[in-house]
């Protein structure tokens, strides 16, 4: 975050930038490949569940007695349930989810950058350009964060304004074009034929709404955080949901599901090309490059600070993020950035997106469950909506991966098993060391 404290306008801008930052350019094609013309319904369903989750975050934050300026899922579980091990597991899951999100942004950046400048292969060596460009942008932002270069609030406001302007123009012109050519489609027939499709796609779309909760990690940088966060969340999530619904509706009205499935990473640009030609294609590409770059920078910075907060609560080893280190912890930044590079170079967009979405479904569902058991939370039925939504999305999403994208399902299971193993060893380290000492004494 910036040096000066964030007010309501800056917090809303930060939250909007975090949500719309890269998701609208990177994820839409993946969602559309699953839901087709009902993609807008998928975004609406996901948005409703995320709005309810935002309510749970805000209310738990208002009840929290923490005075260190930190908040979020891990803090809530630790404080309200007094379950530090579960809090730690959720924290580790979030870190892995942020790595997936960063990899998704970097993937989209590399794709759009290559499309705008016509770079598909590197000269001389002949390697595909996309993985190299994606890796370089991550490395570049690691370096900038290490030397303390951050986006100013003014730059963030300008970028968010640019993104919203592009989305409004895209939606307005696209609806006009689709109406005049009689191609607008709400996908009613498809939703009746495959009613489960939008629910599965809503699970895929979940990572699109990541970003607003980053504000909760560093509340000392926010003016009157309780009031400011409440307003930022109540504005940013509905506005982002509306933006996603409009963009999905326009894109799938103008571009066939087959073409979106063939080029999921360029869905918006292909749609813009339908009604604005090369100008529209390039405009979307420029907006995508700027948005994903900004999202990489903000998420990398916030994820490293999040890791530092985990270390303050003794939930990760000191070697990963030292709580004594001022500013962004170097080791955390390098580890998160390093894993991001591996993911974005060797992963495909569908696998990265779906893995990250699964992580956030689990975390958001857990926060809603925490809010549900707190008698002091007003209107707990809202948290119930969030909890039931995530509870519905998770098995449907898992079944989709198992039956349609088994390699992603295996990847998720392997990473989850590895996380549980490492977490188990870390959180039970005292008992394990004690057991080893007892064996040594007997020998």
Short mmCIF file of C-alpha atoms in Angstrom, two decimals:
data_model
loop_
_atom_site.label_atom_id
_atom_site.label_comp_id
_atom_site.label_asym_id
_atom_site.label_seq_id
_atom_site.Cartn_x
_atom_site.Cartn_y
_atom_site.Cartn_z
CA UNK A 1 0.00 0.00 0.00
CA UNK A 2 1.01 3.62 -0.24
CA UNK A 3 2.87 5.60 2.38
CA UNK A 4 -0.10 7.89 3.20
CA UNK A 5 -3.23 6.46 4.75
CA UNK A 6 -6.04 5.31 2.50
CA UNK A 7 -9.39 7.07 2.72
CA UNK A 8 -12.70 5.72 1.42
CA UNK A 9 -12.03 6.70 -2.20
CA UNK A 10 -8.55 5.16 -2.21
CA UNK A 11 -9.77 2.01 -0.46
CA UNK A 12 -12.59 1.57 -2.98
CA UNK A 13 -10.09 2.14 -5.78
CA UNK A 14 -7.67 -0.41 -4.28
CA UNK A 15 -10.46 -3.00 -3.85
CA UNK A 16 -11.80 -2.46 -7.37
CA UNK A 17 -8.29 -2.67 -8.76
CA UNK A 18 -7.70 -5.91 -6.88
CA UNK A 19 -10.89 -7.52 -8.16
CA UNK A 20 -11.03 -6.26 -11.73
CA UNK A 21 -7.23 -6.01 -11.96
CA UNK A 22 -6.61 -9.16 -13.92
CA UNK A 23 -9.56 -11.47 -13.40
CA UNK A 24 -11.76 -9.97 -16.08
CA UNK A 25 -9.08 -10.50 -18.71
CA UNK A 26 -7.65 -13.82 -17.52
CA UNK A 27 -10.65 -15.78 -16.26
CA UNK A 28 -13.59 -14.96 -18.54
CA UNK A 29 -12.50 -17.35 -21.27
CA UNK A 30 -12.12 -20.22 -18.80
CA UNK A 31 -15.57 -19.52 -17.29
CA UNK A 32 -17.13 -19.23 -20.75
CA UNK A 33 -15.61 -22.53 -21.85
CA UNK A 34 -17.58 -24.17 -19.02
CA UNK A 35 -20.82 -22.14 -19.04
CA UNK A 36 -21.11 -20.88 -22.62
CA UNK A 37 -23.75 -18.16 -23.01
CA UNK A 38 -24.73 -18.59 -19.33
CA UNK A 39 -21.35 -17.24 -18.19
CA UNK A 40 -23.08 -14.04 -17.02
CA UNK A 41 -25.27 -16.14 -14.70
CA UNK A 42 -22.14 -17.80 -13.30
CA UNK A 43 -20.63 -14.41 -12.49
CA UNK A 44 -23.88 -13.26 -10.89
CA UNK A 45 -24.03 -16.37 -8.68
CA UNK A 46 -20.37 -16.04 -7.68
CA UNK A 47 -20.84 -12.32 -7.03
CA UNK A 48 -23.79 -12.92 -4.69
CA UNK A 49 -21.79 -15.43 -2.65
CA UNK A 50 -18.76 -13.11 -2.52
CA UNK A 51 -20.98 -10.18 -1.42
CA UNK A 52 -22.22 -12.32 1.46
CA UNK A 53 -18.61 -13.25 2.26
CA UNK A 54 -17.65 -9.58 2.25
CA UNK A 55 -20.38 -8.97 4.81
CA UNK A 56 -18.92 -11.73 7.01
CA UNK A 57 -15.44 -10.19 6.74
CA UNK A 58 -16.70 -6.72 7.64
CA UNK A 59 -18.78 -7.86 10.62
CA UNK A 60 -16.05 -10.09 12.05
CA UNK A 61 -13.57 -7.27 11.60
CA UNK A 62 -15.86 -4.94 13.59
CA UNK A 63 -16.01 -7.52 16.42
CA UNK A 64 -12.27 -8.22 16.42
CA UNK A 65 -10.25 -7.06 19.40
CA UNK A 66 -6.93 -7.25 17.57
CA UNK A 67 -4.97 -4.02 17.92
CA UNK A 68 -2.08 -4.77 15.58
CA UNK A 69 -3.93 -3.56 12.48
CA UNK A 70 -4.19 -7.00 10.88
CA UNK A 71 -7.34 -8.83 9.88
CA UNK A 72 -8.70 -11.38 7.46
CA UNK A 73 -9.49 -15.08 7.49
CA UNK A 74 -6.53 -16.24 9.57
CA UNK A 75 -7.07 -13.59 12.26
CA UNK A 76 -10.79 -14.36 12.50
CA UNK A 77 -10.28 -18.12 12.88
CA UNK A 78 -7.52 -17.67 15.43
CA UNK A 79 -9.43 -15.11 17.49
CA UNK A 80 -13.04 -16.30 17.33
CA UNK A 81 -12.51 -20.07 17.23
CA UNK A 82 -9.21 -20.21 19.14
CA UNK A 83 -7.93 -22.79 16.68
CA UNK A 84 -4.42 -21.69 15.71
CA UNK A 85 -3.70 -24.87 13.74
CA UNK A 86 -6.82 -24.44 11.59
CA UNK A 87 -5.92 -20.75 11.20
CA UNK A 88 -2.46 -21.77 10.07
CA UNK A 89 -3.83 -24.26 7.55
CA UNK A 90 -6.13 -21.60 6.12
CA UNK A 91 -3.19 -19.18 6.00
CA UNK A 92 -1.05 -21.63 4.06
CA UNK A 93 -3.97 -22.33 1.72
CA UNK A 94 -4.35 -18.60 1.09
CA UNK A 95 -0.65 -18.23 0.31
CA UNK A 96 -0.87 -21.02 -2.26
CA UNK A 97 -4.05 -19.40 -3.64
CA UNK A 98 -2.20 -16.11 -4.05
CA UNK A 99 0.58 -17.89 -5.92
CA UNK A 100 -2.05 -19.31 -8.28
CA UNK A 101 -3.64 -15.88 -8.68
CA UNK A 102 -0.30 -14.24 -9.44
CA UNK A 103 0.48 -16.97 -11.98
CA UNK A 104 -2.89 -16.34 -13.62
CA UNK A 105 -2.22 -12.59 -13.88
CA UNK A 106 1.26 -13.21 -15.27
CA UNK A 107 -0.13 -15.68 -17.81
CA UNK A 108 -2.67 -13.11 -19.02
CA UNK A 109 0.00 -10.39 -19.15
CA UNK A 110 2.25 -12.55 -21.33
CA UNK A 111 -0.61 -13.53 -23.64
CA UNK A 112 -1.92 -10.00 -24.23
CA UNK A 113 1.57 -8.49 -24.47
CA UNK A 114 2.50 -11.01 -27.14
CA UNK A 115 -0.78 -10.47 -28.99
CA UNK A 116 -0.44 -6.67 -29.07
CA UNK A 117 3.17 -6.63 -30.21
CA UNK A 118 2.94 -9.71 -32.42
CA UNK A 119 5.51 -11.68 -30.44
CA UNK A 120 4.81 -15.40 -30.44
CA UNK A 121 8.39 -16.70 -30.42
CA UNK A 122 11.67 -15.34 -29.15
CA UNK A 123 14.10 -14.48 -31.95
CA UNK A 124 17.15 -16.71 -32.48
CA UNK A 125 16.29 -19.31 -29.80
CA UNK A 126 12.75 -19.90 -31.09
CA UNK A 127 11.20 -20.46 -27.64
CA UNK A 128 7.53 -19.58 -27.05
CA UNK A 129 7.39 -15.94 -25.95
CA UNK A 130 4.43 -16.14 -23.55
CA UNK A 131 6.14 -18.09 -20.72
CA UNK A 132 9.26 -15.93 -20.94
CA UNK A 133 7.30 -12.65 -20.89
CA UNK A 134 5.19 -13.91 -17.97
CA UNK A 135 8.29 -14.89 -15.99
CA UNK A 136 10.06 -11.60 -16.72
CA UNK A 137 7.15 -9.44 -15.50
CA UNK A 138 7.07 -11.35 -12.20
CA UNK A 139 10.84 -11.04 -11.77
CA UNK A 140 10.62 -7.33 -12.57
CA UNK A 141 8.02 -6.68 -9.88
CA UNK A 142 9.97 -8.76 -7.36
CA UNK A 143 12.91 -6.45 -7.98
CA UNK A 144 10.79 -3.31 -7.71
CA UNK A 145 9.27 -4.46 -4.41
CA UNK A 146 12.70 -5.35 -3.04
CA UNK A 147 13.93 -1.81 -3.64
CA UNK A 148 10.71 -0.33 -2.27
CA UNK A 149 9.13 1.04 -5.46
CA UNK A 150 5.34 1.09 -5.10
CA UNK A 151 2.45 2.40 -7.14
CA UNK A 152 1.19 5.73 -5.87
CA UNK A 153 -2.45 6.16 -4.95
CA UNK A 154 -2.81 8.53 -7.89
CA UNK A 155 -1.51 5.91 -10.33
CA UNK A 156 -3.81 3.26 -8.83
CA UNK A 157 -6.82 5.59 -9.16
CA UNK A 158 -5.90 6.33 -12.79
CA UNK A 159 -5.53 2.64 -13.65
CA UNK A 160 -8.85 1.75 -12.04
CA UNK A 161 -10.53 4.61 -13.90
CA UNK A 162 -9.02 3.38 -17.19
CA UNK A 163 -10.24 -0.18 -16.56
CA UNK A 164 -13.77 0.93 -15.71
CA UNK A 165 -13.88 3.23 -18.74
CA UNK A 166 -12.79 0.40 -21.05
CA UNK A 167 -15.38 -1.95 -19.51
CA UNK A 168 -18.21 0.62 -19.83
CA UNK A 169 -17.32 1.37 -23.45
CA UNK A 170 -16.89 -2.32 -24.27
CA UNK A 171 -20.28 -3.19 -22.72
CA UNK A 172 -22.19 -0.24 -24.20
CA UNK A 173 -20.83 -0.58 -27.75
CA UNK A 174 -21.03 -4.37 -27.59
CA UNK A 175 -24.70 -4.33 -26.54
CA UNK A 176 -25.52 -1.80 -29.27
CA UNK A 177 -23.68 -3.88 -31.88
CA UNK A 178 -25.23 -7.15 -30.70
CA UNK A 179 -28.73 -5.63 -30.68
CA UNK A 180 -28.36 -4.15 -34.16
CA UNK A 181 -27.09 -7.51 -35.50
CA UNK A 182 -29.60 -9.56 -33.47
CA UNK A 183 -26.89 -11.62 -31.74
CA UNK A 184 -27.59 -10.83 -28.07
CA UNK A 185 -28.27 -14.01 -26.11
CA UNK A 186 -29.14 -14.57 -22.45
CA UNK A 187 -28.50 -18.30 -22.78
CA UNK A 188 -31.94 -19.26 -21.44
CA UNK A 189 -32.17 -22.37 -23.62
CA UNK A 190 -28.70 -23.51 -22.57
CA UNK A 191 -29.42 -22.89 -18.88
CA UNK A 192 -32.59 -25.00 -19.12
CA UNK A 193 -30.74 -27.78 -20.92
CA UNK A 194 -27.76 -27.71 -18.53
CA UNK A 195 -28.93 -26.05 -15.28
CA UNK A 196 -25.86 -27.16 -13.31
CA UNK A 197 -23.44 -25.48 -15.74
CA UNK A 198 -23.63 -21.93 -14.29
CA UNK A 199 -23.08 -23.27 -10.76
CA UNK A 200 -19.94 -25.16 -11.83
CA UNK A 201 -18.71 -22.11 -13.74
CA UNK A 202 -19.41 -19.91 -10.70
CA UNK A 203 -16.86 -22.00 -8.82
CA UNK A 204 -14.37 -21.48 -11.65
CA UNK A 205 -15.07 -17.73 -11.55
CA UNK A 206 -14.40 -17.41 -7.83
CA UNK A 207 -10.79 -16.28 -8.25
CA UNK A 208 -12.08 -13.34 -10.33
CA UNK A 209 -13.34 -11.77 -7.10
CA UNK A 210 -10.05 -12.09 -5.21
CA UNK A 211 -8.43 -8.83 -4.14
CA UNK A 212 -10.80 -6.88 -1.92
CA UNK A 213 -9.80 -8.84 1.20
CA UNK A 214 -6.18 -7.70 0.80
CA UNK A 215 -7.26 -4.44 2.46
CA UNK A 216 -7.81 -6.27 5.76
CA UNK A 217 -4.15 -7.25 6.13
CA UNK A 218 -2.72 -3.81 6.81
CA UNK A 219 -5.41 -1.71 8.46
CA UNK A 220 -2.89 0.63 10.04
CA UNK A 221 -2.57 2.13 6.55
CA UNK A 222 -6.29 2.94 6.43
CA UNK A 223 -8.12 5.92 7.91
CA UNK A 224 -10.88 4.79 10.29
CA UNK A 225 -10.50 1.18 9.05
CA UNK A 226 -13.80 -0.25 10.30
CA UNK A 227 -15.91 2.39 8.54
CA UNK A 228 -13.66 2.61 5.46
CA UNK A 229 -13.51 -1.16 4.91
CA UNK A 230 -17.28 -1.46 5.25
CA UNK A 231 -17.80 1.14 2.51
CA UNK A 232 -15.01 -0.21 0.29
CA UNK A 233 -16.40 -3.75 0.39
CA UNK A 234 -20.04 -2.69 -0.06
CA UNK A 235 -19.12 -0.67 -3.18
CA UNK A 236 -16.36 -2.69 -4.84
CA UNK A 237 -17.96 -6.15 -4.90
CA UNK A 238 -21.35 -5.12 -6.40
CA UNK A 239 -19.68 -2.84 -8.97
CA UNK A 240 -17.26 -5.61 -9.96
CA UNK A 241 -20.10 -8.14 -10.18
CA UNK A 242 -22.05 -5.85 -12.51
CA UNK A 243 -18.93 -5.33 -14.65
CA UNK A 244 -18.32 -9.08 -14.94
CA UNK A 245 -21.98 -9.80 -15.76
CA UNK A 246 -22.05 -7.18 -18.53
CA UNK A 247 -18.73 -8.20 -20.05
CA UNK A 248 -19.63 -11.91 -19.99
CA UNK A 249 -23.03 -11.20 -21.57
CA UNK A 250 -21.51 -9.12 -24.39
CA UNK A 251 -18.57 -11.44 -25.07
CA UNK A 252 -20.64 -14.64 -25.31
CA UNK A 253 -23.22 -12.86 -27.46
CA UNK A 254 -20.56 -11.92 -30.01
CA UNK A 255 -18.10 -14.82 -29.86
CA UNK A 256 -18.99 -18.49 -30.15
CA UNK A 257 -18.28 -20.83 -27.24
CA UNK A 258 -16.02 -22.88 -29.53
CA UNK A 259 -13.87 -19.85 -30.36
CA UNK A 260 -13.69 -18.83 -26.70
CA UNK A 261 -12.67 -22.38 -25.75
CA UNK A 262 -9.95 -22.28 -28.41
CA UNK A 263 -8.61 -18.92 -27.20
CA UNK A 264 -9.78 -18.47 -23.57
CA UNK A 265 -6.93 -16.08 -22.78
CA UNK A 266 -7.98 -13.57 -25.48
CA UNK A 267 -11.79 -13.76 -25.22
CA UNK A 268 -12.36 -10.05 -24.59
CA UNK A 269 -10.02 -8.93 -27.35
CA UNK A 270 -11.69 -11.26 -29.86
CA UNK A 271 -15.10 -9.90 -28.89
CA UNK A 272 -13.90 -6.28 -29.21
CA UNK A 273 -12.54 -7.09 -32.66
CA UNK A 274 -16.08 -7.99 -33.74
CA UNK A 275 -17.44 -4.46 -33.34
CA UNK A 276 -14.35 -2.22 -33.28
CA UNK A 277 -11.82 -4.05 -35.43
CA UNK A 278 -8.12 -3.63 -34.74
CA UNK A 279 -8.71 -0.54 -32.61
CA UNK A 280 -10.92 -2.47 -30.21
CA UNK A 281 -8.55 -5.43 -30.15
CA UNK A 282 -5.58 -3.23 -29.29
CA UNK A 283 -7.53 -1.14 -26.74
CA UNK A 284 -8.53 -4.28 -24.82
CA UNK A 285 -4.96 -5.56 -25.08
CA UNK A 286 -3.48 -2.35 -23.66
CA UNK A 287 -6.02 -2.33 -20.82
CA UNK A 288 -5.26 -5.99 -20.09
CA UNK A 289 -1.49 -5.41 -19.97
CA UNK A 290 -1.86 -2.40 -17.65
CA UNK A 291 -4.41 -4.14 -15.44
CA UNK A 292 -2.58 -7.42 -15.03
CA UNK A 293 0.73 -5.65 -14.38
CA UNK A 294 -0.89 -3.54 -11.66
CA UNK A 295 -2.56 -6.63 -10.18
CA UNK A 296 0.74 -8.55 -10.07
CA UNK A 297 2.44 -5.68 -8.24
CA UNK A 298 -0.36 -5.20 -5.68
CA UNK A 299 -0.91 -8.92 -5.01
CA UNK A 300 2.80 -9.71 -4.72
CA UNK A 301 3.26 -6.92 -2.19
CA UNK A 302 0.16 -7.84 -0.17
CA UNK A 303 0.88 -11.58 -0.21
CA UNK A 304 4.38 -10.97 1.16
CA UNK A 305 2.96 -8.78 3.94
CA UNK A 306 0.36 -11.49 4.62
CA UNK A 307 3.19 -14.01 5.05
CA UNK A 308 4.84 -11.62 7.50
CA UNK A 309 1.60 -11.51 9.48
CA UNK A 310 1.51 -15.31 9.57
CA UNK A 311 5.03 -15.29 10.99
CA UNK A 312 3.99 -12.80 13.69
CA UNK A 313 1.47 -15.40 14.86
CA UNK A 314 4.09 -18.18 14.60
CA UNK A 315 2.10 -19.89 11.84
CA UNK A 316 5.01 -20.19 9.38
CA UNK A 317 8.77 -20.61 9.89
CA UNK A 318 10.91 -17.53 10.49
CA UNK A 319 13.01 -18.52 7.47
CA UNK A 320 10.05 -17.74 5.18
CA UNK A 321 9.15 -14.32 6.59
CA UNK A 322 10.83 -12.66 9.52
CA UNK A 323 8.43 -10.63 11.65
CA UNK A 324 11.40 -8.45 12.70
CA UNK A 325 12.16 -7.36 9.14
CA UNK A 326 10.89 -3.91 8.25
CA UNK A 327 8.73 -3.52 5.17
CA UNK A 328 8.25 -6.37 2.72
CA UNK A 329 9.99 -9.59 3.91
CA UNK A 330 12.64 -10.50 1.36
CA UNK A 331 12.47 -14.29 1.69
CA UNK A 332 8.68 -14.33 1.42
CA UNK A 333 8.80 -12.13 -1.67
CA UNK A 334 11.39 -14.39 -3.31
CA UNK A 335 9.56 -17.61 -2.42
CA UNK A 336 6.14 -16.39 -3.54
CA UNK A 337 7.62 -14.91 -6.71
CA UNK A 338 9.67 -18.03 -7.42
CA UNK A 339 6.71 -20.38 -7.15
CA UNK A 340 4.67 -17.96 -9.26
CA UNK A 341 7.26 -18.14 -12.04
CA UNK A 342 7.16 -21.96 -11.97
CA UNK A 343 3.35 -22.00 -12.07
CA UNK A 344 2.99 -19.48 -14.87
CA UNK A 345 5.74 -21.01 -17.04
CA UNK A 346 4.76 -24.67 -16.74
CA UNK A 347 1.01 -24.42 -16.03
CA UNK A 348 -1.88 -23.79 -18.39
CA UNK A 349 -4.45 -21.06 -17.83
CA UNK A 350 -7.32 -23.43 -17.03
CA UNK A 351 -5.33 -25.37 -14.42
CA UNK A 352 -3.95 -22.23 -12.76
CA UNK A 353 -7.36 -20.53 -12.64
CA UNK A 354 -9.24 -23.54 -11.31
CA UNK A 355 -6.61 -24.32 -8.69
CA UNK A 356 -6.69 -20.73 -7.37
CA UNK A 357 -10.50 -20.65 -7.36
CA UNK A 358 -10.65 -23.86 -5.32
CA UNK A 359 -8.39 -22.29 -2.69
CA UNK A 360 -10.59 -19.20 -2.31
CA UNK A 361 -13.81 -21.23 -2.19
CA UNK A 362 -12.41 -23.12 0.82
CA UNK A 363 -11.17 -19.97 2.59
CA UNK A 364 -14.28 -17.86 1.96
CA UNK A 365 -16.51 -20.72 3.06
CA UNK A 366 -14.54 -21.03 6.30
CA UNK A 367 -14.92 -17.31 7.08
CA UNK A 368 -18.67 -17.51 6.50
CA UNK A 369 -18.82 -20.48 8.88
CA UNK A 370 -16.97 -18.47 11.55
CA UNK A 371 -19.45 -15.59 11.17
CA UNK A 372 -22.39 -18.01 11.42
CA UNK A 373 -21.40 -19.20 14.90
CA UNK A 374 -20.96 -15.68 16.29
CA UNK A 375 -24.11 -14.52 18.07
CA UNK A 376 -22.92 -10.91 17.87
CA UNK A 377 -22.97 -10.88 14.06
CA UNK A 378 -26.23 -9.22 12.92
CA UNK A 379 -28.18 -10.62 9.97
CA UNK A 380 -26.38 -13.95 10.03
CA UNK A 381 -28.62 -15.15 7.21
CA UNK A 382 -26.32 -13.19 4.88
CA UNK A 383 -23.34 -15.23 6.08
CA UNK A 384 -25.51 -18.33 5.62
CA UNK A 385 -25.97 -17.42 1.95
CA UNK A 386 -22.18 -17.22 1.58
CA UNK A 387 -21.61 -20.49 3.42
CA UNK A 388 -24.27 -22.45 1.51
CA UNK A 389 -22.98 -21.01 -1.77
CA UNK A 390 -19.41 -22.16 -1.18
CA UNK A 391 -20.71 -25.48 0.17
CA UNK A 392 -22.61 -25.94 -3.11
CA UNK A 393 -19.81 -24.76 -5.41
CA UNK A 394 -17.08 -26.93 -3.88
CA UNK A 395 -18.41 -30.46 -4.62
CA UNK A 396 -19.78 -29.44 -8.03
CA UNK A 397 -16.44 -27.88 -8.93
CA UNK A 398 -14.49 -30.92 -7.66
CA UNK A 399 -16.74 -33.27 -9.65
CA UNK A 400 -16.23 -31.16 -12.77
CA UNK A 401 -12.46 -31.36 -12.38
CA UNK A 402 -12.58 -35.11 -11.73
CA UNK A 403 -14.72 -35.87 -14.77
CA UNK A 404 -13.56 -33.24 -17.28
CA UNK A 405 -10.08 -32.09 -16.23
CA UNK A 406 -8.62 -34.97 -14.30
CA UNK A 407 -5.06 -33.64 -14.51
CA UNK A 408 -6.15 -30.49 -12.64
CA UNK A 409 -7.99 -32.62 -10.08
CA UNK A 410 -4.82 -34.64 -9.48
CA UNK A 411 -2.77 -31.43 -9.19
CA UNK A 412 -5.17 -30.02 -6.56
CA UNK A 413 -5.16 -33.28 -4.58
CA UNK A 414 -1.35 -33.57 -4.67
CA UNK A 415 -0.83 -29.94 -3.57
CA UNK A 416 -3.48 -30.27 -0.82
CA UNK A 417 -1.85 -33.48 0.45
CA UNK A 418 1.60 -31.86 0.39
CA UNK A 419 0.28 -28.83 2.27
CA UNK A 420 -1.34 -31.01 4.93
CA UNK A 421 1.86 -33.00 5.35
CA UNK A 422 4.10 -29.94 5.67
CA UNK A 423 1.62 -28.19 7.95
CA UNK A 424 1.32 -31.29 10.12
CA UNK A 425 5.09 -31.53 10.51
CA UNK A 426 5.39 -27.79 11.28
CA UNK A 427 2.56 -27.54 13.80
CA UNK A 428 3.52 -30.76 15.55
CA UNK A 429 7.26 -30.00 15.44
CA UNK A 430 7.57 -29.72 19.23
CA UNK A 431 6.00 -33.14 19.78
CA UNK A 432 8.08 -34.65 16.97
CA UNK A 433 11.33 -33.23 18.40
CA UNK A 434 10.34 -34.49 21.85
CA UNK A 435 9.72 -37.95 20.42
CA UNK A 436 13.14 -37.99 18.75
CA UNK A 437 14.83 -36.98 22.01
CA UNK A 438 13.02 -39.78 23.86
CA UNK A 439 14.20 -42.31 21.29
CA UNK A 440 17.79 -41.01 21.54
CA UNK A 441 17.71 -41.38 25.33
CA UNK A 442 16.51 -44.97 25.08
CA UNK A 443 19.29 -45.73 22.59
#
